[in-house]
CSV table of C-alpha atoms in Angstrom, one decimal:
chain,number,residue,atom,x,y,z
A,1,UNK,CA,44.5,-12.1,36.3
A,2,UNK,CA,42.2,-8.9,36.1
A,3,UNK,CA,39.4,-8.2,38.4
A,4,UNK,CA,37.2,-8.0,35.1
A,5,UNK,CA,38.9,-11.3,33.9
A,6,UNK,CA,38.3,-13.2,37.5
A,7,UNK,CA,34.1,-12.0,37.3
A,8,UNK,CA,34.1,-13.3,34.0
A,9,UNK,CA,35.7,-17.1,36.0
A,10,UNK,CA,33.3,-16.6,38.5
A,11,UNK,CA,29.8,-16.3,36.5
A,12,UNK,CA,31.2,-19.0,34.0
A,13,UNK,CA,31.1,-21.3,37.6
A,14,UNK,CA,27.4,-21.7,37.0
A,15,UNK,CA,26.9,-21.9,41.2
A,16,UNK,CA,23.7,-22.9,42.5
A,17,UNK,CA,22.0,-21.7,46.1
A,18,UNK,CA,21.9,-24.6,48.4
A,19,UNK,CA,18.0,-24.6,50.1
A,20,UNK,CA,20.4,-26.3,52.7
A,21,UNK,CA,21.6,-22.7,53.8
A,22,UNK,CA,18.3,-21.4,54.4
A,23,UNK,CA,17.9,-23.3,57.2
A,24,UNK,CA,22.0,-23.4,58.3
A,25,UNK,CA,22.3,-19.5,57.7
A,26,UNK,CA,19.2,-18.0,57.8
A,27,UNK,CA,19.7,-16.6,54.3
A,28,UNK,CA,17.5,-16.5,51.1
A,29,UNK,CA,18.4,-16.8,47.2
A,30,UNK,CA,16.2,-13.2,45.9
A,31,UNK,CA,16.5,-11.1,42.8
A,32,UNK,CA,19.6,-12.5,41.8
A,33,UNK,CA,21.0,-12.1,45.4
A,34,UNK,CA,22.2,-14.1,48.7
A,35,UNK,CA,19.7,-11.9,51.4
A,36,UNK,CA,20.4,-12.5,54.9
A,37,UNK,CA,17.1,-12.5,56.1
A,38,UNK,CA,18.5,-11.5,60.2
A,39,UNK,CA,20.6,-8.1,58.8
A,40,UNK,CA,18.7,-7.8,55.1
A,41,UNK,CA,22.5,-7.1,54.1
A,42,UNK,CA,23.3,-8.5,50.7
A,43,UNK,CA,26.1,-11.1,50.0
A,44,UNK,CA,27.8,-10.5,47.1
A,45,UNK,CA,29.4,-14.0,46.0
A,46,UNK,CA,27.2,-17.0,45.3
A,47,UNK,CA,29.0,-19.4,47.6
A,48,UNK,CA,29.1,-20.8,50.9
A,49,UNK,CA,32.1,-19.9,52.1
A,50,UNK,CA,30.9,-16.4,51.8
A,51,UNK,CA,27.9,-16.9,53.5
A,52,UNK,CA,29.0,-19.1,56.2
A,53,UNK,CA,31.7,-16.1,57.2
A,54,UNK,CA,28.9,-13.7,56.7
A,55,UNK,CA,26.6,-15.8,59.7
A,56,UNK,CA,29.0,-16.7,61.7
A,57,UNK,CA,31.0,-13.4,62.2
A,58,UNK,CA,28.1,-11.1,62.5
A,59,UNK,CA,24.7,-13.8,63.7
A,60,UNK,CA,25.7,-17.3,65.0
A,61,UNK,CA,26.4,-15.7,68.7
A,62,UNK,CA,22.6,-14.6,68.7
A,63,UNK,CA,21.2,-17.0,67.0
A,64,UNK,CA,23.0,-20.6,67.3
A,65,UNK,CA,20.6,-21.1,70.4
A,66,UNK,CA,18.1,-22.0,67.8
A,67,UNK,CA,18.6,-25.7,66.9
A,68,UNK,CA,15.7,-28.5,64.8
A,69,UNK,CA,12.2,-27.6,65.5
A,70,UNK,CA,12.7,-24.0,67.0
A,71,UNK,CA,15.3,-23.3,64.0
A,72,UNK,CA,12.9,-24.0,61.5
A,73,UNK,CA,10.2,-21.7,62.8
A,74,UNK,CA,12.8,-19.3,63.7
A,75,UNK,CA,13.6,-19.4,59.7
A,76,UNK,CA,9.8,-19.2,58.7
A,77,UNK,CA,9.4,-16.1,61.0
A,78,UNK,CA,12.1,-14.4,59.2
A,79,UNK,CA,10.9,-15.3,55.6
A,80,UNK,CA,7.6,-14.0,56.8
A,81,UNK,CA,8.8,-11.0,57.9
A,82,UNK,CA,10.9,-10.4,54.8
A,83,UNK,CA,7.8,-10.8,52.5
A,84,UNK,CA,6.0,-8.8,54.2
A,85,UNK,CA,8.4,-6.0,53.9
A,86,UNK,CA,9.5,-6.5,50.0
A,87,UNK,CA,5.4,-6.3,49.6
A,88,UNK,CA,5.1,-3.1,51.3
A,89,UNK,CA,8.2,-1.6,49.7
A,90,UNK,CA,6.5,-2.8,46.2
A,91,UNK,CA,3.0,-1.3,47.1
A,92,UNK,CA,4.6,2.0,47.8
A,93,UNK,CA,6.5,1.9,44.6
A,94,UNK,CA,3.3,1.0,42.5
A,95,UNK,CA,1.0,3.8,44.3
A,96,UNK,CA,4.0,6.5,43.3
A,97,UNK,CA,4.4,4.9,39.9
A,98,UNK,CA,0.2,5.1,39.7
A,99,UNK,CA,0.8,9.0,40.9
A,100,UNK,CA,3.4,10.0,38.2
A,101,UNK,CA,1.3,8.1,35.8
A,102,UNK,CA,-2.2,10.1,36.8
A,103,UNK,CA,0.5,13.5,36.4
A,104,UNK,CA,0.9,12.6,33.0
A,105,UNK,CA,-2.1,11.6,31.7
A,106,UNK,CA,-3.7,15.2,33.3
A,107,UNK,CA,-0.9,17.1,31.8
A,108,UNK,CA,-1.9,15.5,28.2
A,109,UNK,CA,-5.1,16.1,28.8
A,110,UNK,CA,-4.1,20.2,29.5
A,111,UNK,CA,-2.1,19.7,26.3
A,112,UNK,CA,-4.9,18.5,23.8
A,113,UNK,CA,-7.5,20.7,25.3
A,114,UNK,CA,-5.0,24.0,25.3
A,115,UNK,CA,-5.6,24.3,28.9
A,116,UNK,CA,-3.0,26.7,31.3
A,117,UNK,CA,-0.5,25.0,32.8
A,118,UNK,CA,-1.4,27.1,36.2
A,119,UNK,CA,-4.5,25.3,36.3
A,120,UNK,CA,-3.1,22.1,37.4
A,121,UNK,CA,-3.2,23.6,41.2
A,122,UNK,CA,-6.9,23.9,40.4
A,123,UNK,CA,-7.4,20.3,39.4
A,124,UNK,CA,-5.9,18.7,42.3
A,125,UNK,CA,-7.8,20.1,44.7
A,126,UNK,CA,-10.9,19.3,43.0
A,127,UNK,CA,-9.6,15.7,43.4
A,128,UNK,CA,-8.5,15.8,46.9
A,129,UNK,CA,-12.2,17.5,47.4
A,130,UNK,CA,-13.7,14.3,46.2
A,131,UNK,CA,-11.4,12.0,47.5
A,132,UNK,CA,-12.7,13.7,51.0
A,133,UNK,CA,-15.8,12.7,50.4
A,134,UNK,CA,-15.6,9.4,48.7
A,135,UNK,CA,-12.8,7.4,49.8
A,136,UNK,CA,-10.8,9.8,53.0
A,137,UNK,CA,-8.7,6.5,53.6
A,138,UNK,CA,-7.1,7.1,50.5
A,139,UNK,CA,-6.1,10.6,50.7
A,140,UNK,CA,-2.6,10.8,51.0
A,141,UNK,CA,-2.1,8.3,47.7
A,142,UNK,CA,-4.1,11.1,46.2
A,143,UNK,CA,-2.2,13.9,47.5
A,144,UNK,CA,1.0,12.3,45.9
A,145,UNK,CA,-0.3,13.5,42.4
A,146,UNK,CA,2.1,16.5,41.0
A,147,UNK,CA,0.3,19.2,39.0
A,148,UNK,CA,2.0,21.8,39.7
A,149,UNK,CA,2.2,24.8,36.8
A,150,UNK,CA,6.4,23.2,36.5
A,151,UNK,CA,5.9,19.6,36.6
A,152,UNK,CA,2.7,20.1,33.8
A,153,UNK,CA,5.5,21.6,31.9
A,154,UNK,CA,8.2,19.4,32.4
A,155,UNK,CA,5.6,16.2,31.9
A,156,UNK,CA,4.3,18.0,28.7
A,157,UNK,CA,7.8,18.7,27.3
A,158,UNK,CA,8.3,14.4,28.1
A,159,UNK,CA,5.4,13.5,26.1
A,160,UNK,CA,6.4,15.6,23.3
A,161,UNK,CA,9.8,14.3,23.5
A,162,UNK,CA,8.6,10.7,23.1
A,163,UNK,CA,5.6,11.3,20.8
A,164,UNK,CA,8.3,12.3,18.4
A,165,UNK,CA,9.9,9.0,18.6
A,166,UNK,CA,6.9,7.6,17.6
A,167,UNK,CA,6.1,9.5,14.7
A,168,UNK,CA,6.7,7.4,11.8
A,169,UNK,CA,6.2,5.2,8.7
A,170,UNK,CA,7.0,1.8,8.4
A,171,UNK,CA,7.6,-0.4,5.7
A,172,UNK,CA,4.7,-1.6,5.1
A,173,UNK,CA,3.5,2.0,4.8
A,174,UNK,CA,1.9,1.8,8.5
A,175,UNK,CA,1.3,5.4,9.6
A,176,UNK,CA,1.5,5.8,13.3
A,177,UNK,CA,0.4,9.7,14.2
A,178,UNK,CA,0.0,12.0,17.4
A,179,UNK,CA,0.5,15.7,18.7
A,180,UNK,CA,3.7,16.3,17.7
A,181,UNK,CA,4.4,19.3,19.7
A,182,UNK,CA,3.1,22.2,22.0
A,183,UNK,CA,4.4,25.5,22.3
A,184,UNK,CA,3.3,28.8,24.5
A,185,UNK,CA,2.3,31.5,22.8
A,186,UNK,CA,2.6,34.6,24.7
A,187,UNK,CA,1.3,38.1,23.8
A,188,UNK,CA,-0.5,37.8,20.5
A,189,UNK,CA,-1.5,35.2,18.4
A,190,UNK,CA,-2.3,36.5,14.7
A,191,UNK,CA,-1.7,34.3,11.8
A,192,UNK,CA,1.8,35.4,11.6
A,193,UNK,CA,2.6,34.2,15.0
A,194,UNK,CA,0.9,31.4,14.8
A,195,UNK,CA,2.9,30.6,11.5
A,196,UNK,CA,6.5,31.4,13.4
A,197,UNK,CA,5.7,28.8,16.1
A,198,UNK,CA,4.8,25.9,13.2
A,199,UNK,CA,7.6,26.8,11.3
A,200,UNK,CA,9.6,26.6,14.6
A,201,UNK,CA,8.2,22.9,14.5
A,202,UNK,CA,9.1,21.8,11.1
A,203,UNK,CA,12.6,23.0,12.0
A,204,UNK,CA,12.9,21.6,14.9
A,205,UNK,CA,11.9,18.2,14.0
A,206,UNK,CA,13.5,18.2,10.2
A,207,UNK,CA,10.4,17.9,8.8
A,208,UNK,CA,9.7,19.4,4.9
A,209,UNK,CA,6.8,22.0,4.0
A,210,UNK,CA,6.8,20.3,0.6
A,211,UNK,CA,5.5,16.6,2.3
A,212,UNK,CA,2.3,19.1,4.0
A,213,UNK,CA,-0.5,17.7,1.8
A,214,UNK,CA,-3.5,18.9,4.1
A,215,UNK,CA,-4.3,21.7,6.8
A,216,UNK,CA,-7.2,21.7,8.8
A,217,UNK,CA,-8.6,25.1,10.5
A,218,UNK,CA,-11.2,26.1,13.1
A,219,UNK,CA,-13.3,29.6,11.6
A,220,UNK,CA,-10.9,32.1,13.5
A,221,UNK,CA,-9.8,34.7,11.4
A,222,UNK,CA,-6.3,34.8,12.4
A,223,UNK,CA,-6.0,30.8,11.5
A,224,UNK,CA,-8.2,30.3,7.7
A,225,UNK,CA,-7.0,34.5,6.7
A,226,UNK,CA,-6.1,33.9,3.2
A,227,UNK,CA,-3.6,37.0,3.6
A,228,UNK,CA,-2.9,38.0,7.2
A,229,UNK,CA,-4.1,34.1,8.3
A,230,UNK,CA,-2.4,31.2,9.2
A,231,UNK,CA,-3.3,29.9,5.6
A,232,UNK,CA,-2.5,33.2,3.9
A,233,UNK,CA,0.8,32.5,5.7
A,234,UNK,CA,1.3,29.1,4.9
A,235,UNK,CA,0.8,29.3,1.3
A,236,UNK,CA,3.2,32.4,0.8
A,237,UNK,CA,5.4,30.2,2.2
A,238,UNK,CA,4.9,26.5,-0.3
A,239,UNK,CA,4.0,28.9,-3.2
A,240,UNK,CA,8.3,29.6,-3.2
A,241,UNK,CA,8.4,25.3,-3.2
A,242,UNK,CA,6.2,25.5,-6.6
A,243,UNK,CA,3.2,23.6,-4.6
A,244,UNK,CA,0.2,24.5,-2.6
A,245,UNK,CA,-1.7,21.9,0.1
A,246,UNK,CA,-5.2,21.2,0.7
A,247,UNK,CA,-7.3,23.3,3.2
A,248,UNK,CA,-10.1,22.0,5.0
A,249,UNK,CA,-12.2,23.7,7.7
A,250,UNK,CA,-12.9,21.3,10.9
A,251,UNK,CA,-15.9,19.2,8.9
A,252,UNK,CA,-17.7,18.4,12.7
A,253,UNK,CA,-17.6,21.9,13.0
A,254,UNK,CA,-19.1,23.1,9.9
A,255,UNK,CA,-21.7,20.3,10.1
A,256,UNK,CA,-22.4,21.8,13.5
A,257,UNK,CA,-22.9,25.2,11.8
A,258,UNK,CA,-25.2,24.1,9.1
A,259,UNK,CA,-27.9,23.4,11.6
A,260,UNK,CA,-27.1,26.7,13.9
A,261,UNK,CA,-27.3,28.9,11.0
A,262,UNK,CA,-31.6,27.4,11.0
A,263,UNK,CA,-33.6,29.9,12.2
A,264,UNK,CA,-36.2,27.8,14.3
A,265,UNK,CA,-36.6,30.7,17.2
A,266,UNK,CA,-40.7,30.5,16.8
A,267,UNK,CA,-40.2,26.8,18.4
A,268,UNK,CA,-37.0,27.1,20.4
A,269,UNK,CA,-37.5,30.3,22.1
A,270,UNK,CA,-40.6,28.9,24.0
A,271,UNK,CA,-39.5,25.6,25.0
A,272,UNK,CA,-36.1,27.3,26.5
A,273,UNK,CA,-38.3,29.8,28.2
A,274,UNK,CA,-40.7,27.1,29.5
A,275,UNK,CA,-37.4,25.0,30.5
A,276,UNK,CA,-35.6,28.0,31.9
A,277,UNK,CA,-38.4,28.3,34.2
A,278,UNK,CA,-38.9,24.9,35.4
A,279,UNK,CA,-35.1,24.6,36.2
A,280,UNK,CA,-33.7,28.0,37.7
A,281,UNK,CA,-35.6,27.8,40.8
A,282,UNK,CA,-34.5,24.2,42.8
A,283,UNK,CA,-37.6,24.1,44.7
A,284,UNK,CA,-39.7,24.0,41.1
A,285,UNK,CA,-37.6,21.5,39.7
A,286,UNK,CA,-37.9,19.4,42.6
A,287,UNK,CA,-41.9,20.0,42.1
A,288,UNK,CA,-41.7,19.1,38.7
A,289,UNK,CA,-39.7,15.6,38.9
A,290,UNK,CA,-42.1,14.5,41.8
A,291,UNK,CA,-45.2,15.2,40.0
A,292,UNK,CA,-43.2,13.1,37.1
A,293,UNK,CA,-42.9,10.3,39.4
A,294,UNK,CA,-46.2,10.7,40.7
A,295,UNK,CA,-47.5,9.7,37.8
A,296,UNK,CA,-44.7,7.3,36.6
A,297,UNK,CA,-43.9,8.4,33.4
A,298,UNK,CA,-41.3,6.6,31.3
A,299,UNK,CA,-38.7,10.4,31.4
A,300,UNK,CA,-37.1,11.6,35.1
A,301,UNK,CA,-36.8,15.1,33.9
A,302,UNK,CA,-36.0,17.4,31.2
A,303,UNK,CA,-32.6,18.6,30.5
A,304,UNK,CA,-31.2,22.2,30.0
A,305,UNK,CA,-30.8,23.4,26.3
A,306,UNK,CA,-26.8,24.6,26.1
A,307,UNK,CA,-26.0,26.5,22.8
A,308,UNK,CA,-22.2,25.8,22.6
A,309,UNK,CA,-23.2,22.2,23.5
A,310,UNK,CA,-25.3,21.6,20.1
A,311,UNK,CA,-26.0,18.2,20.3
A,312,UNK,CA,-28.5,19.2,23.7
A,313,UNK,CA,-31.0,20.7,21.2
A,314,UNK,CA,-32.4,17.1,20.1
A,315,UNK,CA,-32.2,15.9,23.4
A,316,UNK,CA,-34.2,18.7,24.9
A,317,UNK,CA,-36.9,18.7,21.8
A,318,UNK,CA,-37.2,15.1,22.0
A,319,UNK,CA,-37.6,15.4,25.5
A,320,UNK,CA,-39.8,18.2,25.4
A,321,UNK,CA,-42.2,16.6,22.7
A,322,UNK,CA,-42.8,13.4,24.6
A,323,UNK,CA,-43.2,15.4,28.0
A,324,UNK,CA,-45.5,18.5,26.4
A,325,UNK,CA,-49.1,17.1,27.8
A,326,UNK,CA,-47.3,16.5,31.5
A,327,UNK,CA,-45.4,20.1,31.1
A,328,UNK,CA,-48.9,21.4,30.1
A,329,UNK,CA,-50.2,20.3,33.4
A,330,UNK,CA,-47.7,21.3,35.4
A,331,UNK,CA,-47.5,25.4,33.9
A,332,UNK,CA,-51.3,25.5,34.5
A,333,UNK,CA,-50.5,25.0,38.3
A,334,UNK,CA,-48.0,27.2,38.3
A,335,UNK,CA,-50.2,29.5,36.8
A,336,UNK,CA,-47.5,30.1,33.4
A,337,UNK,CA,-49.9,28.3,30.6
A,338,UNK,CA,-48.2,28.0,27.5
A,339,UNK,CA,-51.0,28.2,25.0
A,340,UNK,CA,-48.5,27.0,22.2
A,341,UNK,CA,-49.0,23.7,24.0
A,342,UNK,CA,-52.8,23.6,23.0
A,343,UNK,CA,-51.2,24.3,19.0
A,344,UNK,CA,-51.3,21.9,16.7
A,345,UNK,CA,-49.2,23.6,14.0
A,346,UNK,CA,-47.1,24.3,16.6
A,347,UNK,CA,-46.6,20.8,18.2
A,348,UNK,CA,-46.1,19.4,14.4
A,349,UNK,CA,-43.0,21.7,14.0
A,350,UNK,CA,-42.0,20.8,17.2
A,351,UNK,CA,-42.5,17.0,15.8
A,352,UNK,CA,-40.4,17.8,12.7
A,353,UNK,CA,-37.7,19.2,14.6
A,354,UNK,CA,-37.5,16.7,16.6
A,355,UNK,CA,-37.0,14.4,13.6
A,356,UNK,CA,-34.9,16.1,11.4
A,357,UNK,CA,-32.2,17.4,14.2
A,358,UNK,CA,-31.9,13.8,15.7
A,359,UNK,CA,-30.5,13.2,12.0
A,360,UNK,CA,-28.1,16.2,12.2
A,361,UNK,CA,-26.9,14.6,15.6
A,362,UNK,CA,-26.4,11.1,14.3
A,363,UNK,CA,-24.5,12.0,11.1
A,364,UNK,CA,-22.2,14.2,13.9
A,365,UNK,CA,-21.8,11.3,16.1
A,366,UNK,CA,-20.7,9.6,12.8
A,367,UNK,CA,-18.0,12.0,12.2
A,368,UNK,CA,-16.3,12.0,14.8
A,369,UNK,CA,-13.7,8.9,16.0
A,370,UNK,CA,-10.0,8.5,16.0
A,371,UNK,CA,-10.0,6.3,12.8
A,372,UNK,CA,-12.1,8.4,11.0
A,373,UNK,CA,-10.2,9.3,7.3
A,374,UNK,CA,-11.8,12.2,4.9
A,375,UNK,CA,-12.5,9.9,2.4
A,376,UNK,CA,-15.2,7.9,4.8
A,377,UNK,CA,-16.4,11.4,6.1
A,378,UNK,CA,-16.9,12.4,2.7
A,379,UNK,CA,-19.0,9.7,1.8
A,380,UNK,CA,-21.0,10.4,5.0
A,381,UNK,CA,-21.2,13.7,3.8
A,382,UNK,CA,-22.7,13.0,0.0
A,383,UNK,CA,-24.8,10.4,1.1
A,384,UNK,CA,-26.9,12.9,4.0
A,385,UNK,CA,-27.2,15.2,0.8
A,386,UNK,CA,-28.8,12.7,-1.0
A,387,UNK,CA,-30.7,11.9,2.2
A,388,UNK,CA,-32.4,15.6,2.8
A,389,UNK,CA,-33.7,15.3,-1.1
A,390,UNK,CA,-35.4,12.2,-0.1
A,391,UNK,CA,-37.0,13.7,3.0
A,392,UNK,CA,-38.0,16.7,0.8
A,393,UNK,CA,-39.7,14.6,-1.8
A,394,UNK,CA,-41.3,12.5,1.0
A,395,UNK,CA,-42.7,15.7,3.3
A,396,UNK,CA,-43.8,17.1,0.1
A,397,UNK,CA,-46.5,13.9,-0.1
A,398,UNK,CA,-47.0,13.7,3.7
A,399,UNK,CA,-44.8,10.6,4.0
A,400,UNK,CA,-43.1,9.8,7.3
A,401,UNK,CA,-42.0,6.8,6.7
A,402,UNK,CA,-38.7,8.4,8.0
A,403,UNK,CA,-40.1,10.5,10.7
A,404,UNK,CA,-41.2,8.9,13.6
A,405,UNK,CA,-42.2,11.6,15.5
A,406,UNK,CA,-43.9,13.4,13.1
A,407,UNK,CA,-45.7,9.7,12.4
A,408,UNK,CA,-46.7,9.4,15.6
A,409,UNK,CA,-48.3,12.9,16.5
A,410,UNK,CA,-50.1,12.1,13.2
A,411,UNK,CA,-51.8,9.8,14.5
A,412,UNK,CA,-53.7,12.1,17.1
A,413,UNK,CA,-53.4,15.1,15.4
A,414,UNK,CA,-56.8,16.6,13.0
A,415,UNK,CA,-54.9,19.5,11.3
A,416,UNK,CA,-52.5,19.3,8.4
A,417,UNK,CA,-48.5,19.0,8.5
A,418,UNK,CA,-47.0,22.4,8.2
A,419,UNK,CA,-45.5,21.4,5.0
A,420,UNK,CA,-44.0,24.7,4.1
A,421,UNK,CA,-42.3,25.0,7.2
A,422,UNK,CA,-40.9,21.8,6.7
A,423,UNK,CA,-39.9,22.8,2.9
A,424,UNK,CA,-37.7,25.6,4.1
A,425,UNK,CA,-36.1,23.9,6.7
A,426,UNK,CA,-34.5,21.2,4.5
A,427,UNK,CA,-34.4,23.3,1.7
A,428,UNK,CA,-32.0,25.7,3.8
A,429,UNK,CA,-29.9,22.8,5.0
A,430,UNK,CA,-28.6,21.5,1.5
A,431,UNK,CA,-28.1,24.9,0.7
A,432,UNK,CA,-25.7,24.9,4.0
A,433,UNK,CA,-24.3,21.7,3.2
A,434,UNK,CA,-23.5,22.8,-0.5
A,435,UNK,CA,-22.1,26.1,1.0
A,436,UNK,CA,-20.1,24.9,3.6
A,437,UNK,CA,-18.6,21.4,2.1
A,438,UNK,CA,-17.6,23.1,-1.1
A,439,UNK,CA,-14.0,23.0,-0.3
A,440,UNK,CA,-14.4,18.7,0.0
A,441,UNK,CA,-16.3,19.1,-3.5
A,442,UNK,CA,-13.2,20.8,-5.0
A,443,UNK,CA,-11.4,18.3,-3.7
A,444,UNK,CA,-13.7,15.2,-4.4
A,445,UNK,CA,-11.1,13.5,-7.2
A,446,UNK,CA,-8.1,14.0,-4.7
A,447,UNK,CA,-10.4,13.0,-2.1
A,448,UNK,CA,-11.7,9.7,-4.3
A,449,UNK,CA,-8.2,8.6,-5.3
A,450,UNK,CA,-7.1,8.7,-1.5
C-alpha cells in the first residue's frame, strides 16, 4: 500500500484521545496534536501505542515515582506550565502582528498624504518620544514598529497590490473603490510627466481611457493646463478614442476659495494683530487665560488665526466677538487699546462676519465625507446660492432672523447695521460661487441624470 494510501486508512480510523492518557502519560490532546507536556515534543500518530512508547522510552524512569494523589498534581503542574507558555508565545505573536499592523497603517497614511518615504525614521521616534513619557513600560512593543524609508516602500507596494484586488464591480452594480496606485516621481513633475505615470497605470492594471468619465484636479498649473497640463494631456490623448471626460476642480477647495478671495482685511487685520500679541509672548498668554478665569467667563482662551487652515477664521471671529469687552480690558492694561473695540460699525461687521463665515464653514463641513457623490454636493451647492439671495433680501430690511450674532449685538447696539458692507460681501460671494462652480453648471443635466 502507499504511504499516501496508508494516511488516507489512518484519518478514515476516526481515533479519539483518551483523557485516560493525560493522567497515565502526562500528555495533552492540543491543536490537532498529542503534546507531551514533560518534553513539549509532538507525537505524530493518534494512538496509544505511540504514546505509551513515547513515555516510557524517554519519561517513565523520571517520573514513574509519581503514583495517585502526587501524580495528579504532578499532571496539573505541567498543564499549568504549558498554558502558561502557549499564552506567552500567543502574546508575543499578537504584539508583533499589532507592530506590522501600526507599519501599515503609517505607511498608508504616507501614501494618501504624499508624504516621503524617508520620513518614516522621523515618525518613530516621535512615538518612542511619547511612549517615554507616557507609558516607558511599553517601550520595546513600540520599538518593534518598522518605518524604515524600505519597509514604507515594500508596505506601500503591498497595499497597492491588494487594493487592486479589491477594485471592482459586482453584479448588482456594487462599486467598491480605493487608491489604486502610487508611484515616485523623480525630477520634474509637469503635466506631461504626471500624464506618463497615469498612463503607466492604466497599462499596468488593463484598465481603458474610454471607461474615464470624470477627472478631478487641485489649481496647479501643471495638473488643470488645458495644453501643457495634465488635462491638456489627457484629452489629446481620449480626443484620438472620439470622446472627452468631465473635469472638475476639487469643489472643497474652490468653496474654500470663494471666501479667501473676500477682502475683509479692515476687520481681520486688527483682530490677528490683537491675537498675535496676546499669544507670541507665553508669559501674556498665561496673563490673559488667568484674568479669563478670574472672572469665569464661559471661553478658556482664544485661538490662533491660520490662513492655510481656513476653517480657524470663524472660530477665531466667533471667539473674538464674544471675548471683545474682556480683550478690551485686558489691552488697556497692557497699555495696546484697540479703539476699534469702542466701534460700533466696527463690532457690527465683525458680528456679520461672524455670521456669514460660520455658514461658509458648515456648507464645507457638508462637503466633505467618504460617501459624498457630486450629485448630493451639487445640490448642496445650488441650494447655498439660493441661500446668500435670501440673506441679501433679508440684510437689505435689517432682518436677522438668520443671523444670530448680528441679532444679538442688535440688541445693545444704538447705531445702524452697516448694510452696504454687508451688500458687498454676499454680493461678491454668489459672484464667486457662479464663477467658480460653472464647470458643475455645465454639467448640471449629466450631473442630474447621475
Amino acid at each position: 500500500m502507499s504511504g499516501r494510501g496508508l494516511k488516507r486508512k489512518i484519518d478514515l480510523e476516526c481515533r479519539v484521545f483518551n483523557k485516560k492518557w493525560s493522567l497515565d502519560y502526562f500528555v495533552i490532546y492540543s491543536g490537532d496534536k498529542i503534546i507531551c507536556l514533560i518534553c513539549k515534543e509532538s507525537i505524530s500518530v493518534l494512538k496509544e501505542y505511540n504514546i505509551r512508547r513515547h513515555y516510557e522510552t524517554k519519561h517513565k524512569t523520571t517520573f514513574s515515582k509519581f503514583t495517585e494523589k502526587l501524580r495528579l498534581d504532578k499532571l496539573q503542574s505541567l498543564q499549568n506550565n504549558f498554558s502558561s507558555q502557549q499564552l506567552l508565545f500567543k502574546k508575543q505573536r499578537n504584539i508583533n502582528e499589532a507592530a506590522t499592523k501600526a507599519s501599515f497603517r503609517i505607511s498608508h497614511l504616507f501614501a494618501k498624504r504624499g508624504k516621503a518615504f524617508s520620513d518614516g525614521s522621523l515618525i518613530k521616534e516621535c512615538i518612542i518620544q511619547a511612549v517615554e513619557e507616557i507609558c516607558p513600560e511599553r517601550i520595546d512593543t513600540f520599538k518593534n514598529i518598522s518605518l524604515s524609508a524600505n519597509t514604507v516602500t515594500r508596505r506601500i507596494d503591498d497595499i497597492s497590490n491588494n487594493l487592486n484586488s479589491q477594485v471592482s464591480v459586482n453584479k448588482d452594480l456594487g462599486i467598491s473603490n480605493e487608491l489604486l496606485s502610487v508611484h515616485s516621481m523623480h525630477g520634474t513633475t509637469t503635466g506631461i510627466d504626471i500624464f506618463k505615470v497615469i498612463e503607466k497605470s492604466f497599462l499596468e492594471y488593463n484598465l481603458k481611457w474610454e471607461n474615464l468619465k470624470c477627472i478631478t484636479t487641485d489649481g496647479g498649473r501643471n495638473m488643470c493646463g488645458t495644453k501643457k497640463g495634465l488635462i491638456g494631456q489627457i484629452f489629446t490623448n481620449c480626443e484620438k478614442e472620439g470622446f472627452k471626460p468631465m473635469t472638475l476642480h476639487c469643489i472643497i477647495h474652490q468653496q474654500a476659495l470663494c471666501g479667501k478671495t473676500l477682502d475683509l482685511s479692515c476687520v481681520m487685520d486688527p483682530i490677528i494683530s490683537t491675537v498675535n500679541f496676546i499669544r507670541s509672548s507665553a508669559l501674556r498668554h498665561r496673563q490673559f487665560q488667568d484674568f479669563l478665569k478670574e472672572i469665569e467667563t464661559e471661553y478658556p482662551d482664544i485661538p490662533y488665526f491660520t490662513a492655510v487652515r481656513w476653517l480657524s477664521r470663524g472660530k477665531v471671529l466667533s471667539r473674538f466677538f464674544e471675548l471683545r469687552n474682556e480683550i478690551e480690558i485686558f489691552l488697556i492694561d497692557k497699555n495696546r487699546p484697540l479703539p476699534l473695540l469702542t466701534d460700533s460699525e466696527w463690532v457690527w461687521k465683525l458680528a456679520f462676519l461672524v455670521d456669514i463665515t460660520k455658514y461658509m464653514n458648515d456648507f464645507n463641513l457638508k462637503l466633505q465625507g467618504k460617501d459624498v457623490l457630486i450629485c448630493d454636493v451639487y445640490t448642496l451647492i445650488k441650494a447655498f446660492r439660493q441661500k446668500l439671495i435670501l440673506f441679501e433680501t433679508q440684510i437689505s430690511k435689517n432682518c436677522f432672523i438668520h443671523f444670530s450674532t448680528c441679532d444679538k449685538y442688535n440688541k445693545e447696539s444704538k447705531t445702524q447695521f452697516p448694510v452696504d458692507f454687508a451688500q458687498k460681501i454676499i454680493s461678491e460671494l454668489k459672484i464667486q460661487f457662479k464663477l467658480r462652480f460653472s464647470d458643475l453648471d455645465v454639467k448640471s443635466e449629466e450631473i442630474n441624470i447621475f
